[in-house]
Tab-separated table of C-alpha atoms in Angstrom:
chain	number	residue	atom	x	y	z
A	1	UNK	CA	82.291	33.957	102.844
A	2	UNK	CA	85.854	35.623	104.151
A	3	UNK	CA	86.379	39.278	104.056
A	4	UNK	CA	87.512	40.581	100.365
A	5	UNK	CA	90.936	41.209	99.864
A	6	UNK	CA	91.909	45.004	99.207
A	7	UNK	CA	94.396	45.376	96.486
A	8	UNK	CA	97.694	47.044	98.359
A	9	UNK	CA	99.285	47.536	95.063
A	10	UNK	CA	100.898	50.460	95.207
A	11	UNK	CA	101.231	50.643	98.870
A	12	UNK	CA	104.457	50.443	101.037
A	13	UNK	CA	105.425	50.352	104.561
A	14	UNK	CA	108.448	53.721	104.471
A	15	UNK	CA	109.003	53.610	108.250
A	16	UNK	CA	107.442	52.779	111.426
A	17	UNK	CA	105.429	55.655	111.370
A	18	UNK	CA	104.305	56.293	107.544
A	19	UNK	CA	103.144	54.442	104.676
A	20	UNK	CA	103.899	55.507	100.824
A	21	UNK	CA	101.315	55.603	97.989
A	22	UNK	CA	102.955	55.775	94.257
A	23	UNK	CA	100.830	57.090	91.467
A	24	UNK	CA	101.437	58.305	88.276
A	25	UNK	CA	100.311	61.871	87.679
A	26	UNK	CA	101.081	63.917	84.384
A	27	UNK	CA	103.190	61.343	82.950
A	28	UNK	CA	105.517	61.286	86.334
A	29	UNK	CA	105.911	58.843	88.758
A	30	UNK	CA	104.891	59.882	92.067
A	31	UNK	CA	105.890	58.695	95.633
A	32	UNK	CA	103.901	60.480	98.658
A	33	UNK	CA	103.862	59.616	102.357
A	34	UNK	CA	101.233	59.569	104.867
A	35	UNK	CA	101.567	59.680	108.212
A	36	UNK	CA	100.023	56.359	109.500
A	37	UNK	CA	101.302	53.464	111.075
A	38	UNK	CA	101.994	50.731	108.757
A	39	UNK	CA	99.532	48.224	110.390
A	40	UNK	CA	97.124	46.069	107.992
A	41	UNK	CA	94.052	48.388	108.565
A	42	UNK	CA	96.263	51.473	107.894
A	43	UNK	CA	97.762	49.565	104.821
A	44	UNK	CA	94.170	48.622	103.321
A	45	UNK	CA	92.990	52.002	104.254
A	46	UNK	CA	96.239	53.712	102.430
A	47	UNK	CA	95.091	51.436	99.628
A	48	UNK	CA	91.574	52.835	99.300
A	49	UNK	CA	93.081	56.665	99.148
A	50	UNK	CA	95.209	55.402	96.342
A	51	UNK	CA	92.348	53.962	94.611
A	52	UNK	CA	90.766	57.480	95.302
A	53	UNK	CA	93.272	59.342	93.757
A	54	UNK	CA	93.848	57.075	90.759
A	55	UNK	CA	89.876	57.842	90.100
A	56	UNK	CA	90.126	61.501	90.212
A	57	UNK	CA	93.322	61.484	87.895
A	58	UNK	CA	91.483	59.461	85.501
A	59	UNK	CA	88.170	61.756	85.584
A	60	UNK	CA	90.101	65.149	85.751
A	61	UNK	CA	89.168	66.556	89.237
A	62	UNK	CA	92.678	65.431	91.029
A	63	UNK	CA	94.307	67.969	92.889
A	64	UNK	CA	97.696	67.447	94.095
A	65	UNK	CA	97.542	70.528	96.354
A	66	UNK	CA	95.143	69.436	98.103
A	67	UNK	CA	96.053	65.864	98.330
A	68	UNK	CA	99.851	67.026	99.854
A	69	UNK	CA	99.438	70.706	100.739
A	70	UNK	CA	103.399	69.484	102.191
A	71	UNK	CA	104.631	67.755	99.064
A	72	UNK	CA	107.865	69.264	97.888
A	73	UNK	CA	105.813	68.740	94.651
A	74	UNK	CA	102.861	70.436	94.791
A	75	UNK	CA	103.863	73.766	93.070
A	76	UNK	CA	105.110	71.811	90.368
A	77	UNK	CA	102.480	69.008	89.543
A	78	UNK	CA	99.592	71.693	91.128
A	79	UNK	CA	96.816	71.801	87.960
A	80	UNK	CA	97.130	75.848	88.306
A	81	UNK	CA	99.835	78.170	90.654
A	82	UNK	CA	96.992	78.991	92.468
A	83	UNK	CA	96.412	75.529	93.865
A	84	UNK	CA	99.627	75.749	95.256
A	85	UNK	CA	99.385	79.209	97.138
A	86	UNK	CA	97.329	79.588	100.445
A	87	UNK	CA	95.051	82.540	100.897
A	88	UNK	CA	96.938	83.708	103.777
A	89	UNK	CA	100.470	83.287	101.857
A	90	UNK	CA	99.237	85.636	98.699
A	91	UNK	CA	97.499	88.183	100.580
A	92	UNK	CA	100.810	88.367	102.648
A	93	UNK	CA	102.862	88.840	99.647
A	94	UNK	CA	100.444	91.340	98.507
A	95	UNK	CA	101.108	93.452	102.082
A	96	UNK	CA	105.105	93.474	101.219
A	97	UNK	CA	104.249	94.986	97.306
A	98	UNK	CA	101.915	97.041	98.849
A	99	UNK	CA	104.224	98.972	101.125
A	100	UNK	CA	106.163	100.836	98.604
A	101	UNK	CA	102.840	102.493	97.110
A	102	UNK	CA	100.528	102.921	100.080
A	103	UNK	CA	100.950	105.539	102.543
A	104	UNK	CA	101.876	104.168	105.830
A	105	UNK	CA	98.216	105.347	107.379
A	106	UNK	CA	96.652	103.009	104.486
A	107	UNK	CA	99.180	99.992	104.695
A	108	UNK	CA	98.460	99.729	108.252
A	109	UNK	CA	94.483	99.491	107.465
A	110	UNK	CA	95.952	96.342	104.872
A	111	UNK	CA	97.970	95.054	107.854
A	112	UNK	CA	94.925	95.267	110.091
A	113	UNK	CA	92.269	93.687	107.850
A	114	UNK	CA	94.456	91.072	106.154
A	115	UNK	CA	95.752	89.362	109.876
A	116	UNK	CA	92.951	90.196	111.771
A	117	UNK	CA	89.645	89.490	109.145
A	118	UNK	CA	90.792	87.987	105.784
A	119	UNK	CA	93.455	85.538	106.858
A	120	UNK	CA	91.603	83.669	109.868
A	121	UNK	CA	88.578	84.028	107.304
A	122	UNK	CA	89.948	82.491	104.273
A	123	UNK	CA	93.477	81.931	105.182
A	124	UNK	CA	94.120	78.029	105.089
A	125	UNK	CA	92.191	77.256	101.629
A	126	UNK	CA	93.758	77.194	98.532
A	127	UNK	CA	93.950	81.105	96.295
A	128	UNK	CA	92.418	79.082	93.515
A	129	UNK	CA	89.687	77.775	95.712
A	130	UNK	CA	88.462	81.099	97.036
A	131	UNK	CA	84.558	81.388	95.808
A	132	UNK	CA	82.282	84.360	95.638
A	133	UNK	CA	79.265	81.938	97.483
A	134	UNK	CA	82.348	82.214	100.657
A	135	UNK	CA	83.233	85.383	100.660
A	136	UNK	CA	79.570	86.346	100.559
A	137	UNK	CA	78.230	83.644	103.326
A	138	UNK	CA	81.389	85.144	105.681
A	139	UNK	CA	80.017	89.079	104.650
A	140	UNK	CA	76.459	87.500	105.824
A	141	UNK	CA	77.849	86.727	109.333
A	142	UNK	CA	79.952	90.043	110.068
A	143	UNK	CA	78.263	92.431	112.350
A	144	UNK	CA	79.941	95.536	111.401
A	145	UNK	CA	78.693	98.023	108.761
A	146	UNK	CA	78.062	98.090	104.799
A	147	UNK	CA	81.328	100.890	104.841
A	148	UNK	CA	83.230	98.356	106.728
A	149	UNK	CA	82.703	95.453	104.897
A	150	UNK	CA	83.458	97.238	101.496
A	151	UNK	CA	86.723	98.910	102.828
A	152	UNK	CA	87.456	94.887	103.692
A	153	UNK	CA	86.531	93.599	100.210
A	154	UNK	CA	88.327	96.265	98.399
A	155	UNK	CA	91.626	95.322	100.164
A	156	UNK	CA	90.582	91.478	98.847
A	157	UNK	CA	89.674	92.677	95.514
A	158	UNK	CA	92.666	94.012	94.963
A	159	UNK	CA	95.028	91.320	96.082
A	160	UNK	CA	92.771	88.956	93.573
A	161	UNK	CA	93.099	91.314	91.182
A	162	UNK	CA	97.201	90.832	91.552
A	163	UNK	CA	96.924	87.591	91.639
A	164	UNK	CA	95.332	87.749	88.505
A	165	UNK	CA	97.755	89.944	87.199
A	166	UNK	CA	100.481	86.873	88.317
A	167	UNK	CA	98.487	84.206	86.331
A	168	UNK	CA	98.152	82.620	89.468
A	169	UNK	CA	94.547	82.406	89.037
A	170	UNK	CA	92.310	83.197	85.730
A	171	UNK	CA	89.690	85.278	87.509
A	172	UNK	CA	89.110	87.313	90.246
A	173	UNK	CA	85.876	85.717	92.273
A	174	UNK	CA	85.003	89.615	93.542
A	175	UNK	CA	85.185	91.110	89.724
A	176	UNK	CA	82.570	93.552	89.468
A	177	UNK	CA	81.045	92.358	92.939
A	178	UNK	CA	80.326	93.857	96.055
A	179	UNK	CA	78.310	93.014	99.115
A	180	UNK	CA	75.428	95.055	100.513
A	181	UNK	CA	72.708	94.335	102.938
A	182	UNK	CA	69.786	97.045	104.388
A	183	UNK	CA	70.995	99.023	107.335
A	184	UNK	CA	69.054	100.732	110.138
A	185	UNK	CA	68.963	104.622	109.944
A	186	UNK	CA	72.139	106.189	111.739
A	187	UNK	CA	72.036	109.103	113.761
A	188	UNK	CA	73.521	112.110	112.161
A	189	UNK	CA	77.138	112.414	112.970
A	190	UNK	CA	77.585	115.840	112.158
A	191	UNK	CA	76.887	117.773	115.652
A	192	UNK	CA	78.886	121.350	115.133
A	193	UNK	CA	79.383	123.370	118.118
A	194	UNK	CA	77.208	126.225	118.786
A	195	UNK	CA	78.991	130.287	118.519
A	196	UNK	CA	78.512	129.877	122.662
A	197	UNK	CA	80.158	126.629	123.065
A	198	UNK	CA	83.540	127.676	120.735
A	199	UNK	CA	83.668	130.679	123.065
A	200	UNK	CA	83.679	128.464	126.070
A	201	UNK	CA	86.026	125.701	124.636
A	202	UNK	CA	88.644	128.492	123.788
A	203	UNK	CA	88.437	129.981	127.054
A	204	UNK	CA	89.438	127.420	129.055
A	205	UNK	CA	92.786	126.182	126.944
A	206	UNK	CA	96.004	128.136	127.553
A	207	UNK	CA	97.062	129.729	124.396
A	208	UNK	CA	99.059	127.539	122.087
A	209	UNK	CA	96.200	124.872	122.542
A	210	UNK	CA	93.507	127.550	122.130
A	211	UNK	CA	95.367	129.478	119.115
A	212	UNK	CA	95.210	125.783	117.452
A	213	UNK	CA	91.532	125.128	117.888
A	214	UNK	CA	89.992	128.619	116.869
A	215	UNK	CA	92.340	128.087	113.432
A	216	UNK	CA	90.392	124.557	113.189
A	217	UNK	CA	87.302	126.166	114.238
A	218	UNK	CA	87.552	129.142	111.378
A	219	UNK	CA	89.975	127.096	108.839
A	220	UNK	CA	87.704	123.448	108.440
A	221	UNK	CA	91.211	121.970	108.000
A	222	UNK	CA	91.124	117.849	108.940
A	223	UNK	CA	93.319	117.193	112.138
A	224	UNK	CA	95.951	115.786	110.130
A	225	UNK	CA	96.981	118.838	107.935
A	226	UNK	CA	96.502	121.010	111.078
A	227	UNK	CA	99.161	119.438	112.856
A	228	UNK	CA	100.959	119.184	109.681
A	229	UNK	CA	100.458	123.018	109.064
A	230	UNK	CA	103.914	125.109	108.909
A	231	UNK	CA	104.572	128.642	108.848
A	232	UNK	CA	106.384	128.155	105.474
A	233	UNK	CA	102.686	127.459	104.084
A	234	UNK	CA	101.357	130.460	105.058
A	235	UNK	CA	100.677	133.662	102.864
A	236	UNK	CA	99.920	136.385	104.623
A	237	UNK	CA	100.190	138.984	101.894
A	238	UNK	CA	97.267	137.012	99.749
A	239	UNK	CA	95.515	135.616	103.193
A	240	UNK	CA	95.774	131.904	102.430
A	241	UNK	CA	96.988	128.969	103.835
A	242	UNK	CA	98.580	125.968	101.586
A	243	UNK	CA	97.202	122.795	102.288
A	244	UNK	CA	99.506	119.960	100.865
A	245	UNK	CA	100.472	117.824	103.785
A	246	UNK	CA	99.391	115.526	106.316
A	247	UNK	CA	100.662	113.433	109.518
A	248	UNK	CA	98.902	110.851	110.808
A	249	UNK	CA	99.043	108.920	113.956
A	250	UNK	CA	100.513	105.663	111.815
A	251	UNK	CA	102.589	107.521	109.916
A	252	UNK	CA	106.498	108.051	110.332
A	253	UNK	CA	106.276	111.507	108.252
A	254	UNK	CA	104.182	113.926	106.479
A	255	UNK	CA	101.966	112.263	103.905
A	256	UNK	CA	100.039	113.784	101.048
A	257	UNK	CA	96.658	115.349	101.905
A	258	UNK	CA	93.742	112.459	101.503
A	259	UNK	CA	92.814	113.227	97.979
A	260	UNK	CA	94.197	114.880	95.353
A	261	UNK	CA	91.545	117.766	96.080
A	262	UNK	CA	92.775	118.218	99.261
A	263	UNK	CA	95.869	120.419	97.809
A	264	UNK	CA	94.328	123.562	98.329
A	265	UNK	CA	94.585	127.236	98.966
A	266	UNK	CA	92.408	127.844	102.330
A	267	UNK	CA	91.998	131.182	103.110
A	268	UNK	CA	92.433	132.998	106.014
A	269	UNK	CA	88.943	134.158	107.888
A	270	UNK	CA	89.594	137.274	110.091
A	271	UNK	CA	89.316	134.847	113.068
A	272	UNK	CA	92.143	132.387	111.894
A	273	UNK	CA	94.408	135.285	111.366
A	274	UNK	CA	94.059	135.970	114.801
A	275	UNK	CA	94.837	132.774	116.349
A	276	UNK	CA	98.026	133.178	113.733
A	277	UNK	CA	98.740	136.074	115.207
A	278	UNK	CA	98.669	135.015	118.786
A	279	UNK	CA	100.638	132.052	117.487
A	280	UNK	CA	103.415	133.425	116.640
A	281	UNK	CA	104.925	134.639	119.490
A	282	UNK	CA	105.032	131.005	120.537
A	283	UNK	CA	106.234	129.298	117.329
A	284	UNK	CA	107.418	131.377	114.321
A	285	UNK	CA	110.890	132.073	115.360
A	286	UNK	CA	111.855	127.993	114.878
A	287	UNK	CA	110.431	128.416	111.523
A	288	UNK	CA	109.126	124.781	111.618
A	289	UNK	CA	105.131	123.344	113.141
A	290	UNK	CA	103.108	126.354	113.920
A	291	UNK	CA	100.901	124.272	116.554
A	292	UNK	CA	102.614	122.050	118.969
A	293	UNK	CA	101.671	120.223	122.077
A	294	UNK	CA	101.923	122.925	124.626
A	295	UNK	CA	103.009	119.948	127.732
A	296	UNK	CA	106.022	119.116	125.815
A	297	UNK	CA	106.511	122.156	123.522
A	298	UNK	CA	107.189	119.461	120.627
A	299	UNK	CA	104.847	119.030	117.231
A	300	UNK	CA	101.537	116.977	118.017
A	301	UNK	CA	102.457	113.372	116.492
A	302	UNK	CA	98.481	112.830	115.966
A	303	UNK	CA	94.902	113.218	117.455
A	304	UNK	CA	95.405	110.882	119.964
A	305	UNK	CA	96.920	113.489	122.033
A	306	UNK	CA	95.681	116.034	121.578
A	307	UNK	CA	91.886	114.193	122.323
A	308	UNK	CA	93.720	113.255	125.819
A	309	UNK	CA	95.818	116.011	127.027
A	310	UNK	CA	93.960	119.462	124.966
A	311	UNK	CA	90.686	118.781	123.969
A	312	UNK	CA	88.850	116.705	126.404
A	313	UNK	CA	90.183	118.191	129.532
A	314	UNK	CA	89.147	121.673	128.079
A	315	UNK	CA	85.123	120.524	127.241
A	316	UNK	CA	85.280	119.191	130.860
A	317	UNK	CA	86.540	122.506	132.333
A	318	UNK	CA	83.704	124.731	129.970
A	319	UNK	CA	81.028	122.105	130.645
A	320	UNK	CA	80.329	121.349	127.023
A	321	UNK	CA	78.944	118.085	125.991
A	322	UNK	CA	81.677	116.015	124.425
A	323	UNK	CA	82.345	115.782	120.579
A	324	UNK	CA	85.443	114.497	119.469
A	325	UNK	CA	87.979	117.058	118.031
A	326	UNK	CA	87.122	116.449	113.863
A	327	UNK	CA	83.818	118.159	114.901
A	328	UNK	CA	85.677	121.432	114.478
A	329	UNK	CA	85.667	120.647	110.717
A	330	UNK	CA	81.943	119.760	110.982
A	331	UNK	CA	81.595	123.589	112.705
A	332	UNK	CA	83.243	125.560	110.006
A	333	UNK	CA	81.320	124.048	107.036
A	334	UNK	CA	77.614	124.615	109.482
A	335	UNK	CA	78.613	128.532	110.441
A	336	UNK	CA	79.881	128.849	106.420
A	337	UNK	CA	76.853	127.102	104.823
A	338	UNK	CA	74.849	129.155	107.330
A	339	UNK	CA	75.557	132.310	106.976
A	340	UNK	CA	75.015	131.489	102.853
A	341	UNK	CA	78.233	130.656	101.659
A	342	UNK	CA	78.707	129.174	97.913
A	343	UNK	CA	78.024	125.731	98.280
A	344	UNK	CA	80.967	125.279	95.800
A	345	UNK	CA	83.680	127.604	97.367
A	346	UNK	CA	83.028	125.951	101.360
A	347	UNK	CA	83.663	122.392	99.401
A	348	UNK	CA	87.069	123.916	97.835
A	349	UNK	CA	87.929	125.625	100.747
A	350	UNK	CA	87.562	121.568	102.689
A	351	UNK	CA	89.227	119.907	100.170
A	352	UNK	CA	86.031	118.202	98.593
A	353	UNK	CA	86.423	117.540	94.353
A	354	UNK	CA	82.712	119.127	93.907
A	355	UNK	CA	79.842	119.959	96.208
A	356	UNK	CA	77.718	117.258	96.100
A	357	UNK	CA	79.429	116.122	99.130
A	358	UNK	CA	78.644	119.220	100.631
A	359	UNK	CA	75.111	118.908	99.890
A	360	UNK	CA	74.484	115.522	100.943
A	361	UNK	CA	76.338	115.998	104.408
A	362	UNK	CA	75.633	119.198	105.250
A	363	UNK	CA	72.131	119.860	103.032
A	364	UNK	CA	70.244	121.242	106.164
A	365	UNK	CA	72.716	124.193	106.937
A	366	UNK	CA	71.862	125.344	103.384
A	367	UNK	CA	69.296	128.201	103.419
A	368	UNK	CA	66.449	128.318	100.952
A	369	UNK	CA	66.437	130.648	98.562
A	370	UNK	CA	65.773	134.217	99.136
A	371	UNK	CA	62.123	134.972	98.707
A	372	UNK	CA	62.325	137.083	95.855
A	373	UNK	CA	65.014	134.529	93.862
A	374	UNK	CA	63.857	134.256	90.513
A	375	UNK	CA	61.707	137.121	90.162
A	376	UNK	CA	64.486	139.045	87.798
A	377	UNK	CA	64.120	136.024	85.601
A	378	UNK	CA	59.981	136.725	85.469
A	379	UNK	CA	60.979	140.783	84.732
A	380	UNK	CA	63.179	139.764	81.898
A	381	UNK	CA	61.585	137.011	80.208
A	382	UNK	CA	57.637	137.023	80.889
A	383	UNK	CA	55.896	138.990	78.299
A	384	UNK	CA	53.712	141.430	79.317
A	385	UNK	CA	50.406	139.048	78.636
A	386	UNK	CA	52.167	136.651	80.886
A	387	UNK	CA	52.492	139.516	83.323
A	388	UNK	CA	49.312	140.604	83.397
A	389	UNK	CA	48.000	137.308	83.504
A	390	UNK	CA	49.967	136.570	87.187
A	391	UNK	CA	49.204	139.332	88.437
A	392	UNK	CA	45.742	138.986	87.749
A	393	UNK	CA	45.633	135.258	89.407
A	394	UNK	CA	47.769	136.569	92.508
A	395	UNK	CA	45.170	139.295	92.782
A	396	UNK	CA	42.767	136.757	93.000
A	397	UNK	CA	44.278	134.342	95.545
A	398	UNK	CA	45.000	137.146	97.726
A	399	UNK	CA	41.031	137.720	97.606
């Protein structure tokens, strides 16, 4: 019996190197090339993807983006936009909107994440193709943390959620979704430095850099407003300092603070005026940055330099165990919380919206109660049967 015959209808040679397949597809005839030598394998086997293709049109799962990701016609005869649109083209669209909202710190997180995790992730397959089941078996394999991986699927959430917004796809796939798995226990990163250690931290800087650490020390300020801090913000008749600004290393200028909270009033400890004090013979005449690198007398640009050139060479010198510099904000809210500060007023005076942060973060430099805290709540409000009563029972126990 000879070999059946393969119907090549359909099928032409279009050069020496490629072979055309014609179809119709919504009505429109349609002429596509592949790049195969026109021999009679390649010819039979062009045949069979025609016949493939004429089957999936007919049964409603064709896809002509996927068929010719190249086709000049894709876009057009695509079943949705989003079969026509890579991953890695929309989320670099996205970027570009992104720019003029996002403060420079935040776009270059996007920038980061987008090139470096969600495009060689997800980059080559279609937007419309992009499945929950995916993104969760790729969240399965990372390695980082729970607060990493959400920071990455936020950034993806909210490019799907654009797209959406574009009718370039009808849902988003990470809509009321997010990706968790059990962590082990971290050590506490909160490690304030002892009254001993400031003193020996302070005494081995030369004075601009040590005016600029005991403000941090006594102020809580993060290192981006401190560097940001000018004398213009400063009120020394009320004894405040106003927190509105930041700079960041990825920055090009002065940003708003991180949250809306973080527009503040901080006021000025006894200690904090001081190091103003001392500061100003260095600083206030130019009216501008009170703290400034004190190797090139210019404002610090970030806390990459002032980790290098002020702070570690100073722990070195006192022979204090390294911490990096943001620890200073970790010390103010230990010595305030300590020494039985509101709760409330040390979260206002860091920039926090309410104090649950406060608790949560720093619960164990929280004193208990006084010991005799609620007794003028017994005096007022126990009767005197309910008086007697206690004290009979405590007489009791104490027998």
């Amino acid at each position: 019996m000879g070999k059946t015959r393969i119907d090549r209808t359909g099928i032409t040679a279009a050069s020496a190197s490629s072979i055309e397949i014609a179809f119709t597809y919504q009505g429109r005839r349609c002429r596509e090339r592949i790049k195969l030598k026109p021999t009679p394998a390649n010819l039979d086997r062009a045949a069979l993807h025609r016949a493939a293709i004429i089957a999936a049109i007919a049964d409603g799962t064709f896809n002509y983006a996927v068929t010719f990701p190249d086709s000049k016609h894709a876009s057009a005869l695509a079943a949705s936009p989003g079969d026509a649109i890579t991953v890695a083209s929309w989320l670099d669209t996205f970027v570009r909107r992104s720019s003029r909202q996002l403060k420079s710190s935040t776009l270059r997180d996007y920038r980061n994440t987008v090139n470096n995790a969600l495009i060689p992730a997800f980059g080559q397959l279609a937007l419309a193709d992009l499945r929950r089941p995916a993104i969760r078996a790729w969240c399965s394999t990372l390695e980082c943390g729970n607060k990493r991986i959400g920071n990455m699927l936020s950034i993806m959430r909210a490019a799907l959620d654009a797209a959406v917004d574009d009718e370039l796809i009808e849902q988003n796939p990470l809509a009321r979704w997010t990706y968790r798995r059990r962590e082990p226990l971290k050590t506490d990163d909160i490690d304030p430095f002892s009254a001993a250690e400031q003193m020996a931290i302070l005494e081995n800087m030369e004075p601009a850099g040590r005016n600029m650490i005991q403000f941090a020390f006594w102020t809580g300020l993060r290192t981006s407003e401190l560097i940001a801090l000018e004398w213009a913000d400063i009120d020394f008749l009320r004894g405040y300092a106003r927190i509105d600004k930041a700079l960041t290393q990825a920055a090009d200028a002065e940003e708003s603070t991180k949250t809306r909270a973080g527009r503040r009033d901080v006021k000025l400890l006894a200690p904090a005026l001081a190091a103003l004090s001392s500061q100003k013979s260095i600083t206030y005449l130019t009216g501008g940055k009170i703290f400034i690198n004190p190797r090139t007398r210019e404002p610090w640009c970030g806390d990459q330099a002032i980790r290098k050139t002020l702070w570690t060479p100073a722990l070195k010198r006192a022979g204090v165990r390294y911490r990096r510099p943001y620890q200073t904000r970790h010390t103010y809210a230990s010595m305030m919380l300590s020494a039985g500060e509101s709760p409330m007023w040390v979260a206002s005076q860091m920039g926090h919206a309410d104090w649950t942060m406060i608790a949560r973060v720093y619960g164990r430099w929280i004193p208990d109660a006084a010991p005799d805290a609620g007794a003028m709540a017994v005096s007022l409000f126990a009767g005197e049967g309910q008086k007697k009563m206690l004290a009979k029972k405590l007489s009791s126990a104490a027998n």
